[in-house]
Coordinates of C-alpha atoms and ligand atoms in Angstrom, one line a residue:
X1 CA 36.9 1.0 -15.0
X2 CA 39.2 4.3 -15.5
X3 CA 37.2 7.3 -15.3
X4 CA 39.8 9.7 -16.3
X5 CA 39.2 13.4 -17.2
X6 CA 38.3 12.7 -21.0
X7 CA 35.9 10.0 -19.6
X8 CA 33.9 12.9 -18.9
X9 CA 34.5 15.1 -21.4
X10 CA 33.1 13.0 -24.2
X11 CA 30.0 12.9 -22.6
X12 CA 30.2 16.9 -22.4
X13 CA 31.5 17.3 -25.7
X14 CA 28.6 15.1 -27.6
X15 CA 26.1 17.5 -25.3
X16 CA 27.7 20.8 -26.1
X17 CA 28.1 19.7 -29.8
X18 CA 24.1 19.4 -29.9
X19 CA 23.3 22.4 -27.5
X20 CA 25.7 24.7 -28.9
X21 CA 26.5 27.1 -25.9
X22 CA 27.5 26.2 -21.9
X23 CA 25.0 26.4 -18.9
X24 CA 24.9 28.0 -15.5
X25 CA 22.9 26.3 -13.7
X26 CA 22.1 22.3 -13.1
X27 CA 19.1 20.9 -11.8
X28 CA 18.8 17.2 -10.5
X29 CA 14.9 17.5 -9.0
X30 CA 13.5 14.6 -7.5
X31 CA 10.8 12.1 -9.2
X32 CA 8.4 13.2 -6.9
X33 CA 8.4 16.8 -8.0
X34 CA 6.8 15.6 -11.6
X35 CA 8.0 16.6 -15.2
X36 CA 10.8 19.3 -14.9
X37 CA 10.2 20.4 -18.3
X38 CA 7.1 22.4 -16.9
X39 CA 9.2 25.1 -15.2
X40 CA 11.7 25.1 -18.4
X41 CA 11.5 26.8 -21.4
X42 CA 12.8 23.6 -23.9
X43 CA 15.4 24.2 -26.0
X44 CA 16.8 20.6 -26.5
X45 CA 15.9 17.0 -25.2
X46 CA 19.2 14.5 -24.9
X47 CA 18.2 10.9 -24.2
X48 CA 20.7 9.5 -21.6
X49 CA 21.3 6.5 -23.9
X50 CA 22.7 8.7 -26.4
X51 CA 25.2 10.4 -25.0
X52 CA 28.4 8.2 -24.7
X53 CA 30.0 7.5 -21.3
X54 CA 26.7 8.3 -19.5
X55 CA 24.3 6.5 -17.6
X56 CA 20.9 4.9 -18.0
X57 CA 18.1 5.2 -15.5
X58 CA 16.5 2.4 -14.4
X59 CA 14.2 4.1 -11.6
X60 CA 10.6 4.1 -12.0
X61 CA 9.2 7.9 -12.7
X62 CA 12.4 8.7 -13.6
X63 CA 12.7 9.8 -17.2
X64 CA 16.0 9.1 -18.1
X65 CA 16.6 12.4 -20.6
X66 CA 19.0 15.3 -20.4
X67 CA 17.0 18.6 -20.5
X68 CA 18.4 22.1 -21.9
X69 CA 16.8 25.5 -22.0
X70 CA 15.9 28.6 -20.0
X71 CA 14.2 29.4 -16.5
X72 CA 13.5 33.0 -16.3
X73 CA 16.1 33.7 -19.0
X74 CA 19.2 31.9 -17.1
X75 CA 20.7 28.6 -19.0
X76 CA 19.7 25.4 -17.5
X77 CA 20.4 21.8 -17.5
X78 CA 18.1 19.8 -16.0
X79 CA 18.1 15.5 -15.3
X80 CA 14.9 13.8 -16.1
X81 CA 15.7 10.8 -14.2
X82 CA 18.3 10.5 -11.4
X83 CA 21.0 8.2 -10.6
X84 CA 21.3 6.6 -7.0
X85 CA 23.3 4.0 -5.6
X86 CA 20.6 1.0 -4.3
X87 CA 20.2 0.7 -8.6
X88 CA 23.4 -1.1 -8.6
X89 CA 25.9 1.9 -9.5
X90 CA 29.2 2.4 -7.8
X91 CA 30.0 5.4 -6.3
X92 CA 31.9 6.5 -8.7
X93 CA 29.4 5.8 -11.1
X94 CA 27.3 8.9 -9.5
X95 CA 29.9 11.5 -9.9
X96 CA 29.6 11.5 -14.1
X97 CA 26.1 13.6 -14.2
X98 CA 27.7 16.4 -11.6
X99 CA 31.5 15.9 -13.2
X100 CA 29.6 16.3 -16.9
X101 CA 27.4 19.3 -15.7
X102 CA 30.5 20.9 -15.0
X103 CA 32.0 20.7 -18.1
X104 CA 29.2 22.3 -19.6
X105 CA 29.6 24.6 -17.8
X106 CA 27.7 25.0 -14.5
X107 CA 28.3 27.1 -11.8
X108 CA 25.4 26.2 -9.5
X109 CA 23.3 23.3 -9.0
X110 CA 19.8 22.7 -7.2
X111 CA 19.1 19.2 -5.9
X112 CA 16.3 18.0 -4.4
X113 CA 14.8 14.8 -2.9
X114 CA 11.7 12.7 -1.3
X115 CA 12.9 12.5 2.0
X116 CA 11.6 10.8 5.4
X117 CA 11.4 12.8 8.5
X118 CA 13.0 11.8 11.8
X119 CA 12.5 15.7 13.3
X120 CA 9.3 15.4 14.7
X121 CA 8.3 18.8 14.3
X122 CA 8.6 18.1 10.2
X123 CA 5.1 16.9 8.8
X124 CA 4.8 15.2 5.3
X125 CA 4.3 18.1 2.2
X126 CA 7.6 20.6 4.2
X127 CA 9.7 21.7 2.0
X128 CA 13.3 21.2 4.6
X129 CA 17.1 23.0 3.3
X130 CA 19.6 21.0 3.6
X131 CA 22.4 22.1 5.7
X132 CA 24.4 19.5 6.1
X133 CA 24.3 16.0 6.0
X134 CA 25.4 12.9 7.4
X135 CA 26.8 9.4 5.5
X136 CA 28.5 6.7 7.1
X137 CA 28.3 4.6 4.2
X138 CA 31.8 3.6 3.9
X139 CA 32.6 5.1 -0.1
X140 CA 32.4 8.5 -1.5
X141 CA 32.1 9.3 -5.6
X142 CA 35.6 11.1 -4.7
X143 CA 37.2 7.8 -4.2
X144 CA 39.9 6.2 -6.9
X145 CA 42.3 8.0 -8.5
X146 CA 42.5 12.4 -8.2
X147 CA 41.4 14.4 -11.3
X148 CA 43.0 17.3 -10.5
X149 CA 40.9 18.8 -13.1
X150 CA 38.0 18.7 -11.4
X151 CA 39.5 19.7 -8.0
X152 CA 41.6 18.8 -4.9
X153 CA 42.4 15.2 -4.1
X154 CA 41.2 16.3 -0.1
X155 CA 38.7 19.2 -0.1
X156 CA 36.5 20.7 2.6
X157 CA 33.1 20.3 3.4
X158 CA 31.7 22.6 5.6
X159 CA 30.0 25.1 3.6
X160 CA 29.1 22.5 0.6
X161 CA 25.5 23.6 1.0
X162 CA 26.5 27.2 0.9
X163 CA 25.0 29.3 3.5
X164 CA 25.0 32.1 0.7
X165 CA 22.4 29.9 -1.3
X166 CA 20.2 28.8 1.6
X167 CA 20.0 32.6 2.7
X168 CA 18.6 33.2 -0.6
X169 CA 16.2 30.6 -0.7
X170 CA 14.6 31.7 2.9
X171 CA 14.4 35.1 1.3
X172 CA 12.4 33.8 -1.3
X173 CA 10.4 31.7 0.5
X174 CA 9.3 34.4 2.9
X175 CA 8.6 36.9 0.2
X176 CA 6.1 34.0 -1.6
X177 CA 5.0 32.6 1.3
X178 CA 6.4 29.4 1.6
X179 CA 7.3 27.7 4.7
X180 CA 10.7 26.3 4.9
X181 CA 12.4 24.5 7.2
X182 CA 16.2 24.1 7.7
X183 CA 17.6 20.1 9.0
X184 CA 20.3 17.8 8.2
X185 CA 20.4 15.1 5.8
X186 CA 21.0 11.5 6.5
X187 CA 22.2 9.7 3.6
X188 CA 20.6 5.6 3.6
X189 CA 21.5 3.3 0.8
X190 CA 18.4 1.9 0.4
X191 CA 16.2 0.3 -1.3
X192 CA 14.6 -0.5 1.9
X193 CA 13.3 2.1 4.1
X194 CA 15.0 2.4 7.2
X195 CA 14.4 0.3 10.5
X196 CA 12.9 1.9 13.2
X197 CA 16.4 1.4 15.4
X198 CA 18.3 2.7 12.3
X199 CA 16.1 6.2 12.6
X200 CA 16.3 5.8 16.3
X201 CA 19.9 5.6 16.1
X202 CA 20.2 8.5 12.9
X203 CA 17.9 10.7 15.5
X204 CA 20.6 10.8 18.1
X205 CA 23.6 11.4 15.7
X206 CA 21.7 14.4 14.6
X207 CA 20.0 13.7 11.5
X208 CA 16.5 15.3 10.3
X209 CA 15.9 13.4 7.3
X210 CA 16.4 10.7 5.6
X211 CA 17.2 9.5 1.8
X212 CA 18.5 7.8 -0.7
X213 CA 19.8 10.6 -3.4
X214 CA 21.5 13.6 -3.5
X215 CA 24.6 13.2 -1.0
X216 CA 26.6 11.6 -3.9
X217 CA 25.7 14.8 -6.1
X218 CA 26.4 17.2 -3.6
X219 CA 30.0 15.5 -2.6
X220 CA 30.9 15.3 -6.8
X221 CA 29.5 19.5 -7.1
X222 CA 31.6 20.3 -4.0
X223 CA 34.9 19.0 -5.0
X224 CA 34.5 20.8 -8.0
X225 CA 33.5 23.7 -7.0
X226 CA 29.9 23.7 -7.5
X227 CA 28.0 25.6 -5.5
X228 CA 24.9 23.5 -3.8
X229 CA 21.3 24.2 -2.9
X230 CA 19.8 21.0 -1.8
X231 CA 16.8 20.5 -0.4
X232 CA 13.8 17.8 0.2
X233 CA 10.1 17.1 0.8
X234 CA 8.7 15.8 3.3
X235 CA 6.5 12.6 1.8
X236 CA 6.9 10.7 5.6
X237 CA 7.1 10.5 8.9
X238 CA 10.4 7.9 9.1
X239 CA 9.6 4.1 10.3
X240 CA 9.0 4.2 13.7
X241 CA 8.4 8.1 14.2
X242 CA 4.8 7.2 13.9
X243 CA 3.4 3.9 14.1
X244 CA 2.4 3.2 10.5
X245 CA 3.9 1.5 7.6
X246 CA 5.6 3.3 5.2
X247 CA 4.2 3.0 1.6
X248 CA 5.7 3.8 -2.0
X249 CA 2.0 5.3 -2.7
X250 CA 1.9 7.8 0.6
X251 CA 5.8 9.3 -0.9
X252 CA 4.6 9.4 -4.4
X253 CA 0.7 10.7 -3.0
X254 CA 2.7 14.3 -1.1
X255 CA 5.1 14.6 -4.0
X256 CA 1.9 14.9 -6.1
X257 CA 0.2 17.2 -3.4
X258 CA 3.4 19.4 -2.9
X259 CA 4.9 19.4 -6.7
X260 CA 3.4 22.9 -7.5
X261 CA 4.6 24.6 -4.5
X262 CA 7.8 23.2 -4.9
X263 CA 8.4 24.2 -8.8
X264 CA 7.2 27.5 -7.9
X265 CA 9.7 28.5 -5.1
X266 CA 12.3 26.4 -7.6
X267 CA 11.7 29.2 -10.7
X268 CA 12.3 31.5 -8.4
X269 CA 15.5 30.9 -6.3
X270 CA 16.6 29.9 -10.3
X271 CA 15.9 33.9 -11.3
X272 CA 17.4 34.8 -8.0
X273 CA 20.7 33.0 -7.9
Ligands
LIG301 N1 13.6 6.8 3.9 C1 14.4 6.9 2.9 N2 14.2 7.5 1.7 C2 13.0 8.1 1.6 C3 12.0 8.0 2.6 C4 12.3 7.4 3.8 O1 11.5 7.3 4.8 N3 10.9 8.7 2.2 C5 11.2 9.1 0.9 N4 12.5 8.8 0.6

């Protein structure tokens, strides 16, 4: 498969068609945050399966619809249903949501994520900023052919998770309250959770947290210029940080617990940024 530059741009064009203006800002929020459209003001629903060149979700709690609207009066699109790599895509699969936001548009995304902890001073229901993150999976959604469109063929890294936007969000999150913490992300395939010597070993390369989303997002928004506020809750301590299985009901059980909090400080870094 080709994905050239009007790969993308049908997709946009069908959703701009339909919408009838561009967006500013994207949203991709984790599953375990609950229904998005609570913190949006709906002004149009897109099912994935209609727009062409897109993707379908096959995640459980994961909606699968493209949402438009307002948060505090700023232009938002949000995904109801994520994309990630253990549901067979290729890498280069993952770059159409971030390559499409873009061509509606958007000039800043928020991602966030279920993640495990491997920092032991983390406890499940933290809200943690990502500030940098680590994949040694061997691909990127980069990979393949340039589209100079969207940006450079080689492109640096090491702001991607803009110290600009993280500033703002520990603003925030002192003024309201919140506690956040600030860690590194360690990007696993999955579907499996992690061995204990895989978060032994992720511990000692530096990594706070693990997951199975938002890396390929953040890699697509940053070659294009993007700007990225990524961050994840806590729903576990990572296999072998405690001695305790780790269970699909105790990830979705925090995200329940935390889901308010986190749509809260969410509307407000959006009316900030
Ligand atoms: N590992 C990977 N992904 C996750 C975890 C975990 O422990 N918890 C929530 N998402």
């Amino acid at each position: 498969m080709e994905y050239n530059f009007e790969y993308y741009k049908k997709a946009a064009d069908y959703i701009l068609k339909i919408v009838g203006h561009d967006v500013e800002i994207g949203l991709i929020l984790g599953s375990s945050i609950g229904s998005v459209k609570e913190i949006i003001d709906v002004e149009k629903i897109i099912d994935y399966k209609d727009i062409p060149n897109f993707l379908i979700s096959t995640a459980e709690g994961h909606e699968g619809k493209l949402i438009i609207g307002e948060v505090k009066g700023k232009k938002v699109v949000a995904m109801s249903g994520r994309f990630h790599y253990y549901e067979g895509y290729t890498f280069e699969q993952l770059s159409i949501p971030i390559r499409v936001f873009k061509l509606l548009g958007v000039k800043k995304v928020i991602l966030t994520n279920a993640a495990g902890a491997i920092n032991k001073s983390y406890k499940p229901g933290d809200i943690v900023l990502i500030k940098d993150h680590i994949k040694l999976t061997g691909s990127s959604p980069l990979r393949g052919k340039n589209i100079e469109e969207f940006g450079p063929r080689f492109f640096d890294v090491t702001d991607m998770y803009t110290e600009r936007l993280r500033k703002l969000a520990k603003t925030i999150a002192k003024k309201e309250s919140i506690d956040v913490k600030e860690g590194v992300y360690f990007f696993a395939t999955g579907p499996q959770f992690e061995t204990k010597a895989e978060i032994k070993a992720m511990g000692i390369l530096g990594a706070d947290l693990v997951g199975m989303s938002t890396v390929t997002e953040a890699l697509t928004a940053a070659h294009t210029n993007i700007e990225v506020l990524a961050m994840s809750l806590v729903t576990n301590m990572a296999a072998g940080i405690v001695d305790k299985k780790i269970t699909t009901e105790e990830v979705e059980e925090i995200g329940k617990l935390s889901r308010d909090k986190l749509k809260k400080f969410i509307s407000s870094i959006i009316e900030a940024m």
